[in-house]
C-alpha positions as a Markdown table, in Angstrom:
| # | Residue | x | y | z |
|---|---|---|---|---|
| 1 | Unk | -101.9 | 82.5 | -44.6 |
| 2 | Unk | -102.2 | 78.8 | -45.0 |
| 3 | Unk | -99.0 | 77.1 | -46.2 |
| 4 | Unk | -99.3 | 74.3 | -48.8 |
| 5 | Unk | -97.7 | 71.0 | -48.0 |
| 6 | Unk | -94.3 | 70.2 | -49.5 |
| 7 | Unk | -94.1 | 67.6 | -52.2 |
| 8 | Unk | -91.6 | 65.6 | -50.2 |
| 9 | Unk | -90.5 | 62.0 | -50.3 |
| 10 | Unk | -93.5 | 60.8 | -48.3 |
| 11 | Unk | -96.1 | 62.7 | -50.4 |
| 12 | Unk | -94.6 | 61.8 | -53.8 |
| 13 | Unk | -96.4 | 58.8 | -55.4 |
| 14 | Unk | -96.1 | 57.0 | -58.7 |
| 15 | Unk | -98.7 | 58.3 | -61.1 |
| 16 | Unk | -98.8 | 61.9 | -59.8 |
| 17 | Unk | -99.1 | 64.0 | -62.9 |
| 18 | Unk | -98.9 | 67.5 | -64.2 |
| 19 | Unk | -101.7 | 69.1 | -66.3 |
| 20 | Unk | -100.8 | 69.2 | -70.0 |
| 21 | Unk | -98.1 | 71.7 | -70.9 |
| 22 | Unk | -98.6 | 73.1 | -74.4 |
| 23 | Unk | -96.0 | 74.9 | -76.5 |
| 24 | Unk | -96.4 | 76.3 | -80.0 |
| 25 | Unk | -93.2 | 75.9 | -82.0 |
| 26 | Unk | -92.5 | 79.1 | -83.9 |
| 27 | Unk | -89.6 | 79.7 | -86.3 |
| 28 | Unk | -88.4 | 82.4 | -83.8 |
| 29 | Unk | -88.4 | 79.9 | -80.9 |
| 30 | Unk | -86.3 | 77.5 | -83.0 |
| 31 | Unk | -83.9 | 80.2 | -84.1 |
| 32 | Unk | -83.4 | 81.5 | -80.6 |
| 33 | Unk | -82.8 | 77.9 | -79.3 |
| 34 | Unk | -80.3 | 77.4 | -82.1 |
| 35 | Unk | -78.6 | 80.7 | -81.3 |
| 36 | Unk | -78.3 | 79.9 | -77.6 |
| 37 | Unk | -77.2 | 76.3 | -78.2 |
| 38 | Unk | -74.9 | 77.4 | -81.0 |
| 39 | Unk | -76.4 | 75.1 | -83.5 |
| 40 | Unk | -75.4 | 76.4 | -86.9 |
| 41 | Unk | -77.0 | 73.8 | -89.2 |
| 42 | Unk | -79.3 | 75.8 | -91.5 |
| 43 | Unk | -81.9 | 73.1 | -91.8 |
| 44 | Unk | -83.1 | 74.3 | -88.4 |
| 45 | Unk | -83.6 | 77.9 | -89.4 |
| 46 | Unk | -84.0 | 78.0 | -93.1 |
| 47 | Unk | -86.9 | 76.3 | -94.9 |
| 48 | Unk | -84.9 | 76.5 | -98.2 |
| 49 | Unk | -82.0 | 74.6 | -96.6 |
| 50 | Unk | -84.4 | 72.1 | -95.1 |
| 51 | Unk | -86.0 | 71.4 | -98.5 |
| 52 | Unk | -82.6 | 71.1 | -100.1 |
| 53 | Unk | -81.8 | 68.4 | -97.5 |
| 54 | Unk | -85.0 | 66.5 | -98.4 |
| 55 | Unk | -87.1 | 67.8 | -95.6 |
| 56 | Unk | -90.6 | 69.3 | -96.3 |
| 57 | Unk | -90.0 | 72.3 | -94.0 |
| 58 | Unk | -87.7 | 73.4 | -91.2 |
| 59 | Unk | -87.3 | 71.2 | -88.3 |
| 60 | Unk | -86.4 | 71.7 | -84.6 |
| 61 | Unk | -83.1 | 70.2 | -83.4 |
| 62 | Unk | -83.7 | 67.0 | -81.5 |
| 63 | Unk | -82.3 | 68.4 | -78.2 |
| 64 | Unk | -85.0 | 71.1 | -78.3 |
| 65 | Unk | -87.5 | 68.5 | -77.0 |
| 66 | Unk | -86.1 | 69.3 | -73.5 |
| 67 | Unk | -87.2 | 72.9 | -74.0 |
| 68 | Unk | -90.5 | 72.1 | -75.6 |
| 69 | Unk | -91.5 | 69.3 | -73.2 |
| 70 | Unk | -89.7 | 70.2 | -69.9 |
| 71 | Unk | -89.8 | 68.2 | -66.7 |
| 72 | Unk | -92.5 | 70.2 | -65.1 |
| 73 | Unk | -91.9 | 69.5 | -61.4 |
| 74 | Unk | -93.7 | 72.6 | -60.1 |
| 75 | Unk | -96.9 | 71.5 | -62.0 |
| 76 | Unk | -96.6 | 67.9 | -60.6 |
| 77 | Unk | -96.4 | 69.3 | -57.1 |
| 78 | Unk | -99.2 | 71.9 | -57.7 |
| 79 | Unk | -101.5 | 69.3 | -59.1 |
| 80 | Unk | -101.3 | 67.5 | -55.8 |
| 81 | Unk | -101.8 | 70.8 | -53.9 |
| 82 | Unk | -98.2 | 71.0 | -52.9 |
| 83 | Unk | -95.1 | 73.1 | -53.4 |
| 84 | Unk | -91.6 | 71.8 | -54.1 |
| 85 | Unk | -89.1 | 71.4 | -51.3 |
| 86 | Unk | -86.8 | 74.2 | -50.5 |
| 87 | Unk | -83.1 | 73.7 | -49.8 |
| 88 | Unk | -81.4 | 75.2 | -46.8 |
| 89 | Unk | -78.0 | 73.9 | -48.0 |
| 90 | Unk | -75.4 | 76.6 | -48.7 |
| 91 | Unk | -74.6 | 77.2 | -52.3 |
| 92 | Unk | -71.0 | 77.2 | -53.7 |
| 93 | Unk | -70.9 | 80.9 | -52.8 |
| 94 | Unk | -71.9 | 80.2 | -49.2 |
| 95 | Unk | -75.3 | 81.8 | -49.6 |
| 96 | Unk | -78.5 | 79.9 | -48.6 |
| 97 | Unk | -80.3 | 78.7 | -51.7 |
| 98 | Unk | -84.0 | 78.2 | -52.3 |
| 99 | Unk | -86.2 | 76.6 | -54.9 |
| 100 | Unk | -86.1 | 73.3 | -56.8 |
| 101 | Unk | -83.4 | 74.4 | -59.2 |
| 102 | Unk | -81.1 | 75.0 | -56.2 |
| 103 | Unk | -82.2 | 72.0 | -54.2 |
| 104 | Unk | -78.9 | 70.4 | -54.5 |
| 105 | Unk | -80.9 | 67.9 | -56.5 |
| 106 | Unk | -78.9 | 66.6 | -59.3 |
| 107 | Unk | -80.0 | 64.8 | -62.4 |
| 108 | Unk | -78.5 | 61.3 | -61.9 |
| 109 | Unk | -79.9 | 59.9 | -65.1 |
| 110 | Unk | -81.6 | 61.1 | -68.3 |
| 111 | Unk | -83.0 | 58.6 | -70.8 |
| 112 | Unk | -84.6 | 59.9 | -74.1 |
| 113 | Unk | -86.7 | 57.8 | -76.4 |
| 114 | Unk | -87.5 | 59.6 | -79.7 |
| 115 | Unk | -90.3 | 58.2 | -81.8 |
| 116 | Unk | -89.4 | 59.4 | -85.3 |
| 117 | Unk | -91.9 | 62.3 | -85.5 |
| 118 | Unk | -90.0 | 65.4 | -86.3 |
| 119 | Unk | -91.0 | 68.7 | -84.8 |
| 120 | Unk | -91.5 | 71.5 | -87.4 |
| 121 | Unk | -92.4 | 75.2 | -87.1 |
| 122 | Unk | -96.0 | 75.8 | -86.2 |
| 123 | Unk | -96.4 | 72.4 | -84.5 |
| 124 | Unk | -98.0 | 72.3 | -81.1 |
| 125 | Unk | -96.3 | 70.1 | -78.6 |
| 126 | Unk | -98.3 | 68.9 | -75.5 |
| 127 | Unk | -96.4 | 67.2 | -72.7 |
| 128 | Unk | -97.3 | 65.7 | -69.3 |
| 129 | Unk | -94.9 | 65.0 | -66.5 |
| 130 | Unk | -95.6 | 62.0 | -64.3 |
| 131 | Unk | -93.9 | 60.8 | -61.2 |
| 132 | Unk | -92.7 | 57.3 | -62.3 |
| 133 | Unk | -90.9 | 55.8 | -59.3 |
| 134 | Unk | -89.0 | 56.4 | -56.1 |
| 135 | Unk | -85.9 | 54.6 | -54.9 |
| 136 | Unk | -83.2 | 54.7 | -52.3 |
| 137 | Unk | -79.6 | 53.8 | -52.7 |
| 138 | Unk | -77.1 | 53.8 | -49.7 |
| 139 | Unk | -79.2 | 56.4 | -47.9 |
| 140 | Unk | -79.7 | 58.6 | -51.0 |
| 141 | Unk | -83.2 | 59.2 | -52.3 |
| 142 | Unk | -84.2 | 59.5 | -55.9 |
| 143 | Unk | -87.4 | 60.3 | -57.8 |
| 144 | Unk | -87.8 | 59.4 | -61.5 |
| 145 | Unk | -90.2 | 61.5 | -63.6 |
| 146 | Unk | -91.4 | 60.6 | -67.0 |
| 147 | Unk | -92.3 | 63.2 | -69.7 |
| 148 | Unk | -94.4 | 62.2 | -72.6 |
| 149 | Unk | -95.0 | 64.6 | -75.5 |
| 150 | Unk | -97.3 | 64.5 | -78.6 |
| 151 | Unk | -97.8 | 66.8 | -81.5 |
| 152 | Unk | -101.1 | 68.2 | -82.6 |
| 153 | Unk | -101.6 | 65.1 | -84.8 |
| 154 | Unk | -101.4 | 62.9 | -81.8 |
| 155 | Unk | -98.0 | 61.5 | -82.8 |
| 156 | Unk | -95.6 | 60.8 | -79.9 |
| 157 | Unk | -92.5 | 63.0 | -80.4 |
| 158 | Unk | -90.6 | 62.0 | -77.3 |
| 159 | Unk | -90.8 | 60.0 | -74.1 |
| 160 | Unk | -88.1 | 60.5 | -71.6 |
| 161 | Unk | -87.3 | 59.8 | -68.0 |
| 162 | Unk | -85.2 | 62.0 | -65.7 |
| 163 | Unk | -84.1 | 60.9 | -62.3 |
| 164 | Unk | -83.3 | 63.5 | -59.6 |
| 165 | Unk | -81.7 | 63.1 | -56.2 |
| 166 | Unk | -84.4 | 64.1 | -53.6 |
| 167 | Unk | -84.2 | 65.4 | -50.1 |
| 168 | Unk | -84.4 | 62.6 | -47.5 |
| 169 | Unk | -87.7 | 62.3 | -45.6 |
């Protein structure tokens, strides 16, 4: 079986992009997100409460953009014919870890730019993750990814960048 190359420091390039990631926003998805995040504001889960607050319909909480338009690192790597690096570092329990979520990659910076377009039930959010830049600082390596998301009307709902520590080459 032919192994795919690893999306490592040397292969990562600015402009590498994922295919579009599409999520339909349902009232159930919003309600589940609010339950898990312990958001109790009824404007998120009740159209009547939203209308009473001056909104035309229910809205998704602003933090939900991270669930609707995730940093899709697997898709960025796959679009380049690669897989993400795997950690061989021991976890806190002493067991060996694998996968990007366990890469001992830490988010070192998250910067969110909302554009004023609220997300409502039945909206469709399409996002693309792009490798924005690479940098080194005192021997540590970082890759910054940009996520841009639009609704079905073409309105930008969010742009954000997230920087991760990355395994050294």
